[in-house]
Amino acid sequence: NDDASIAAPPTTTDSPDLVVLVDNGSSRPQSTLMLRDIARKLSQRIGTEVVPVSMNHADRAKEEDLNGEPANLFKPLVSARIADGARSVVVLPLFLGPVKAV
């Protein structure tokens, strides 16, 4: 074993322009609120904003049931951020069972 022949993976200090935590989505407000809570805790843990987004359905939940803030869907949110100049996007999947979204 020649440890010198094993290259270390490249490292970077650059932060991504966007980090999203993605679930399948649900029309149930509790699901979106839980996703937001997980994203908030993860943001605190890693020191960068983690945006909670859903693949589908979450936009059916009423804003008033989501503390007055509409749910984010993956495609429109990421498309808007890219249009605003984001070039690096980290996608963190949060799928707890079989889903058709991926």
N, C-alpha and C. Protein backbone atom coordinates (compact mmCIF):
# COMPACT_ATOMS: atom_id res chain seq x y z
N ASN A 1 0.83 -1.19 0.00
CA ASN A 1 0.00 0.00 0.00
C ASN A 1 0.87 1.24 0.00
N ASP A 2 0.83 1.98 -1.05
CA ASP A 2 1.57 3.23 -1.14
C ASP A 2 0.58 4.38 -0.99
N ASP A 3 0.46 4.91 0.23
CA ASP A 3 -0.50 5.96 0.50
C ASP A 3 -0.27 7.20 -0.35
N ALA A 4 0.96 7.41 -0.78
CA ALA A 4 1.26 8.59 -1.58
C ALA A 4 0.59 8.52 -2.95
N SER A 5 0.23 7.33 -3.39
CA SER A 5 -0.39 7.19 -4.72
C SER A 5 -1.89 7.45 -4.69
N ILE A 6 -2.45 7.60 -3.50
CA ILE A 6 -3.89 7.86 -3.37
C ILE A 6 -4.10 9.37 -3.31
N ALA A 7 -4.74 9.88 -4.33
CA ALA A 7 -4.97 11.32 -4.40
C ALA A 7 -6.13 11.71 -3.50
N ALA A 8 -5.97 12.84 -2.84
CA ALA A 8 -7.06 13.38 -2.03
C ALA A 8 -8.10 13.99 -2.95
N PRO A 9 -9.36 13.92 -2.55
CA PRO A 9 -10.39 14.55 -3.39
C PRO A 9 -10.19 16.06 -3.41
N PRO A 10 -10.56 16.69 -4.51
CA PRO A 10 -10.42 18.15 -4.56
C PRO A 10 -11.31 18.80 -3.51
N THR A 11 -10.84 19.89 -2.97
CA THR A 11 -11.63 20.62 -2.00
C THR A 11 -11.85 22.04 -2.50
N THR A 12 -12.87 22.65 -2.00
CA THR A 12 -13.15 24.03 -2.37
C THR A 12 -13.71 24.75 -1.16
N THR A 13 -13.46 26.01 -1.09
CA THR A 13 -14.00 26.82 -0.01
C THR A 13 -15.20 27.61 -0.50
N ASP A 14 -15.51 27.49 -1.78
CA ASP A 14 -16.65 28.20 -2.33
C ASP A 14 -17.95 27.58 -1.83
N SER A 15 -18.87 28.44 -1.44
CA SER A 15 -20.19 27.97 -1.04
C SER A 15 -21.08 27.91 -2.27
N PRO A 16 -22.01 26.97 -2.30
CA PRO A 16 -22.94 26.93 -3.43
C PRO A 16 -23.84 28.16 -3.41
N ASP A 17 -24.34 28.52 -4.57
CA ASP A 17 -25.27 29.64 -4.67
C ASP A 17 -26.63 29.30 -4.07
N LEU A 18 -26.98 28.03 -4.08
CA LEU A 18 -28.29 27.61 -3.61
C LEU A 18 -28.20 26.19 -3.07
N VAL A 19 -28.77 25.97 -1.88
CA VAL A 19 -28.89 24.63 -1.31
C VAL A 19 -30.38 24.40 -1.07
N VAL A 20 -30.91 23.34 -1.65
CA VAL A 20 -32.33 23.04 -1.48
C VAL A 20 -32.50 21.66 -0.85
N LEU A 21 -33.44 21.58 0.08
CA LEU A 21 -33.85 20.31 0.69
C LEU A 21 -35.18 19.96 0.04
N VAL A 22 -35.20 18.85 -0.70
CA VAL A 22 -36.34 18.52 -1.55
C VAL A 22 -37.09 17.30 -1.04
N ASP A 23 -38.40 17.46 -0.87
CA ASP A 23 -39.23 16.31 -0.58
C ASP A 23 -40.22 16.11 -1.73
N ASN A 24 -40.99 15.04 -1.66
CA ASN A 24 -41.96 14.75 -2.70
C ASN A 24 -43.06 15.80 -2.73
N GLY A 25 -43.46 16.27 -1.56
CA GLY A 25 -44.52 17.27 -1.46
C GLY A 25 -45.83 16.64 -1.04
N SER A 26 -46.66 17.48 -0.45
CA SER A 26 -47.96 17.04 0.03
C SER A 26 -48.86 18.26 0.10
N SER A 27 -50.13 18.06 -0.09
CA SER A 27 -51.08 19.16 0.07
C SER A 27 -51.38 19.41 1.55
N ARG A 28 -50.88 18.55 2.43
CA ARG A 28 -51.07 18.72 3.87
C ARG A 28 -50.11 19.78 4.40
N PRO A 29 -50.60 20.84 5.00
CA PRO A 29 -49.73 21.90 5.50
C PRO A 29 -48.67 21.39 6.48
N GLN A 30 -49.03 20.40 7.31
CA GLN A 30 -48.08 19.88 8.30
C GLN A 30 -46.81 19.36 7.64
N SER A 31 -46.93 18.78 6.46
CA SER A 31 -45.77 18.25 5.76
C SER A 31 -44.81 19.37 5.36
N THR A 32 -45.35 20.44 4.83
CA THR A 32 -44.51 21.58 4.43
C THR A 32 -43.90 22.24 5.65
N LEU A 33 -44.66 22.38 6.73
CA LEU A 33 -44.12 22.99 7.94
C LEU A 33 -43.00 22.14 8.53
N MET A 34 -43.14 20.83 8.47
CA MET A 34 -42.09 19.93 8.96
C MET A 34 -40.83 20.05 8.08
N LEU A 35 -41.02 20.11 6.77
CA LEU A 35 -39.88 20.28 5.87
C LEU A 35 -39.15 21.59 6.17
N ARG A 36 -39.90 22.65 6.41
CA ARG A 36 -39.30 23.94 6.75
C ARG A 36 -38.50 23.85 8.04
N ASP A 37 -39.03 23.14 9.02
CA ASP A 37 -38.34 22.99 10.29
C ASP A 37 -37.03 22.23 10.11
N ILE A 38 -37.06 21.17 9.34
CA ILE A 38 -35.84 20.39 9.08
C ILE A 38 -34.82 21.26 8.34
N ALA A 39 -35.26 22.02 7.34
CA ALA A 39 -34.36 22.89 6.58
C ALA A 39 -33.76 23.96 7.48
N ARG A 40 -34.56 24.52 8.37
CA ARG A 40 -34.07 25.55 9.30
C ARG A 40 -32.99 24.97 10.21
N LYS A 41 -33.25 23.79 10.76
CA LYS A 41 -32.27 23.15 11.65
C LYS A 41 -30.99 22.79 10.90
N LEU A 42 -31.14 22.31 9.67
CA LEU A 42 -29.98 21.98 8.87
C LEU A 42 -29.19 23.24 8.53
N SER A 43 -29.88 24.33 8.22
CA SER A 43 -29.22 25.61 7.95
C SER A 43 -28.35 26.03 9.14
N GLN A 44 -28.92 25.92 10.32
CA GLN A 44 -28.18 26.28 11.54
C GLN A 44 -26.96 25.38 11.73
N ARG A 45 -27.14 24.13 11.42
CA ARG A 45 -26.07 23.14 11.63
C ARG A 45 -24.90 23.33 10.67
N ILE A 46 -25.19 23.64 9.39
CA ILE A 46 -24.12 23.74 8.40
C ILE A 46 -23.69 25.18 8.12
N GLY A 47 -24.43 26.14 8.66
CA GLY A 47 -24.03 27.54 8.52
C GLY A 47 -24.31 28.16 7.17
N THR A 48 -25.25 27.61 6.43
CA THR A 48 -25.65 28.20 5.16
C THR A 48 -27.15 27.98 4.99
N GLU A 49 -27.80 28.86 4.25
CA GLU A 49 -29.25 28.74 4.07
C GLU A 49 -29.59 27.47 3.29
N VAL A 50 -30.55 26.74 3.80
CA VAL A 50 -31.10 25.57 3.12
C VAL A 50 -32.56 25.89 2.84
N VAL A 51 -32.93 25.91 1.56
CA VAL A 51 -34.28 26.29 1.16
C VAL A 51 -35.15 25.04 1.04
N PRO A 52 -36.26 24.97 1.77
CA PRO A 52 -37.15 23.82 1.65
C PRO A 52 -38.02 23.92 0.40
N VAL A 53 -38.00 22.88 -0.41
CA VAL A 53 -38.82 22.84 -1.62
C VAL A 53 -39.43 21.46 -1.79
N SER A 54 -40.55 21.43 -2.49
CA SER A 54 -41.24 20.17 -2.77
C SER A 54 -41.32 19.96 -4.27
N MET A 55 -41.34 18.71 -4.67
CA MET A 55 -41.45 18.40 -6.10
C MET A 55 -42.86 18.71 -6.61
N ASN A 56 -43.87 18.38 -5.82
CA ASN A 56 -45.27 18.50 -6.25
C ASN A 56 -46.18 18.77 -5.05
N HIS A 57 -47.40 19.10 -5.35
CA HIS A 57 -48.53 19.10 -4.41
C HIS A 57 -48.53 20.18 -3.34
N ALA A 58 -47.37 20.61 -2.84
CA ALA A 58 -47.33 21.53 -1.70
C ALA A 58 -47.98 22.87 -2.01
N ASP A 59 -48.03 23.24 -3.27
CA ASP A 59 -48.65 24.51 -3.64
C ASP A 59 -50.17 24.47 -3.47
N ARG A 60 -50.72 23.31 -3.19
CA ARG A 60 -52.16 23.18 -2.94
C ARG A 60 -52.54 23.56 -1.51
N ALA A 61 -51.56 23.59 -0.62
CA ALA A 61 -51.83 23.97 0.77
C ALA A 61 -52.10 25.46 0.82
N LYS A 62 -53.03 25.86 1.65
CA LYS A 62 -53.39 27.27 1.78
C LYS A 62 -52.28 28.02 2.50
N GLU A 63 -51.98 29.23 1.99
CA GLU A 63 -50.95 30.07 2.59
C GLU A 63 -51.21 30.32 4.07
N GLU A 64 -52.47 30.55 4.43
CA GLU A 64 -52.76 30.84 5.83
C GLU A 64 -52.46 29.66 6.74
N ASP A 65 -52.47 28.45 6.18
CA ASP A 65 -52.11 27.26 6.95
C ASP A 65 -50.60 27.04 7.01
N LEU A 66 -49.87 27.86 6.23
CA LEU A 66 -48.41 27.76 6.17
C LEU A 66 -47.77 29.02 6.75
N ASN A 67 -48.39 29.58 7.77
CA ASN A 67 -47.89 30.78 8.42
C ASN A 67 -47.75 31.96 7.46
N GLY A 68 -48.65 32.00 6.47
CA GLY A 68 -48.68 33.13 5.54
C GLY A 68 -47.63 33.09 4.45
N GLU A 69 -46.89 32.01 4.36
CA GLU A 69 -45.82 31.89 3.36
C GLU A 69 -46.13 30.72 2.43
N PRO A 70 -46.24 30.97 1.13
CA PRO A 70 -46.56 29.87 0.22
C PRO A 70 -45.44 28.83 0.16
N ALA A 71 -45.81 27.62 -0.16
CA ALA A 71 -44.83 26.55 -0.33
C ALA A 71 -44.05 26.77 -1.61
N ASN A 72 -42.78 26.36 -1.60
CA ASN A 72 -41.94 26.44 -2.79
C ASN A 72 -41.96 25.11 -3.52
N LEU A 73 -42.10 25.17 -4.83
CA LEU A 73 -41.95 23.98 -5.66
C LEU A 73 -40.59 24.03 -6.33
N PHE A 74 -39.99 22.87 -6.52
CA PHE A 74 -38.62 22.75 -7.00
C PHE A 74 -38.36 23.50 -8.31
N LYS A 75 -39.09 23.15 -9.35
CA LYS A 75 -38.78 23.70 -10.67
C LYS A 75 -38.90 25.23 -10.72
N PRO A 76 -40.01 25.82 -10.25
CA PRO A 76 -40.10 27.28 -10.31
C PRO A 76 -39.05 27.98 -9.45
N LEU A 77 -38.78 27.46 -8.25
CA LEU A 77 -37.82 28.11 -7.38
C LEU A 77 -36.41 28.05 -7.96
N VAL A 78 -35.98 26.87 -8.37
CA VAL A 78 -34.63 26.72 -8.90
C VAL A 78 -34.49 27.51 -10.21
N SER A 79 -35.50 27.46 -11.05
CA SER A 79 -35.46 28.23 -12.30
C SER A 79 -35.32 29.73 -12.02
N ALA A 80 -36.06 30.23 -11.05
CA ALA A 80 -35.99 31.66 -10.71
C ALA A 80 -34.62 32.02 -10.16
N ARG A 81 -34.06 31.17 -9.31
CA ARG A 81 -32.74 31.45 -8.74
C ARG A 81 -31.66 31.42 -9.81
N ILE A 82 -31.77 30.49 -10.75
CA ILE A 82 -30.81 30.44 -11.86
C ILE A 82 -30.94 31.69 -12.72
N ALA A 83 -32.17 32.11 -12.98
CA ALA A 83 -32.39 33.33 -13.75
C ALA A 83 -31.81 34.55 -13.02
N ASP A 84 -31.77 34.49 -11.68
CA ASP A 84 -31.21 35.57 -10.88
C ASP A 84 -29.69 35.47 -10.72
N GLY A 85 -29.09 34.44 -11.34
CA GLY A 85 -27.63 34.35 -11.33
C GLY A 85 -27.02 33.19 -10.59
N ALA A 86 -27.82 32.36 -9.94
CA ALA A 86 -27.25 31.19 -9.26
C ALA A 86 -26.63 30.25 -10.29
N ARG A 87 -25.43 29.80 -10.01
CA ARG A 87 -24.74 28.89 -10.93
C ARG A 87 -24.43 27.53 -10.31
N SER A 88 -24.38 27.48 -8.99
CA SER A 88 -24.13 26.19 -8.34
C SER A 88 -25.28 25.89 -7.39
N VAL A 89 -25.85 24.72 -7.57
CA VAL A 89 -27.02 24.31 -6.79
C VAL A 89 -26.73 22.95 -6.17
N VAL A 90 -26.92 22.85 -4.87
CA VAL A 90 -26.81 21.58 -4.16
C VAL A 90 -28.22 21.11 -3.84
N VAL A 91 -28.53 19.89 -4.25
CA VAL A 91 -29.86 19.32 -4.03
C VAL A 91 -29.73 18.20 -3.00
N LEU A 92 -30.44 18.36 -1.89
CA LEU A 92 -30.46 17.36 -0.82
C LEU A 92 -31.82 16.67 -0.83
N PRO A 93 -31.88 15.43 -1.30
CA PRO A 93 -33.18 14.74 -1.35
C PRO A 93 -33.61 14.26 0.02
N LEU A 94 -34.89 14.39 0.29
CA LEU A 94 -35.49 13.90 1.54
C LEU A 94 -36.73 13.10 1.15
N PHE A 95 -36.49 11.88 0.71
CA PHE A 95 -37.57 10.98 0.30
C PHE A 95 -37.55 9.79 1.24
N LEU A 96 -38.64 9.57 1.93
CA LEU A 96 -38.69 8.53 2.95
C LEU A 96 -39.34 7.23 2.49
N GLY A 97 -39.69 7.15 1.24
CA GLY A 97 -40.31 5.96 0.70
C GLY A 97 -40.33 6.05 -0.81
N PRO A 98 -40.94 5.09 -1.47
CA PRO A 98 -41.00 5.13 -2.94
C PRO A 98 -41.80 6.34 -3.40
N VAL A 99 -41.26 7.06 -4.37
CA VAL A 99 -41.93 8.22 -4.92
C VAL A 99 -41.82 8.19 -6.44
N LYS A 100 -42.73 8.84 -7.10
CA LYS A 100 -42.72 8.90 -8.56
C LYS A 100 -42.05 10.17 -9.06
N ALA A 101 -41.68 11.07 -8.15
CA ALA A 101 -41.14 12.37 -8.54
C ALA A 101 -39.72 12.29 -9.08
N VAL A 102 -39.00 11.26 -8.75
CA VAL A 102 -37.60 11.18 -9.15
C VAL A 102 -37.40 10.16 -10.24
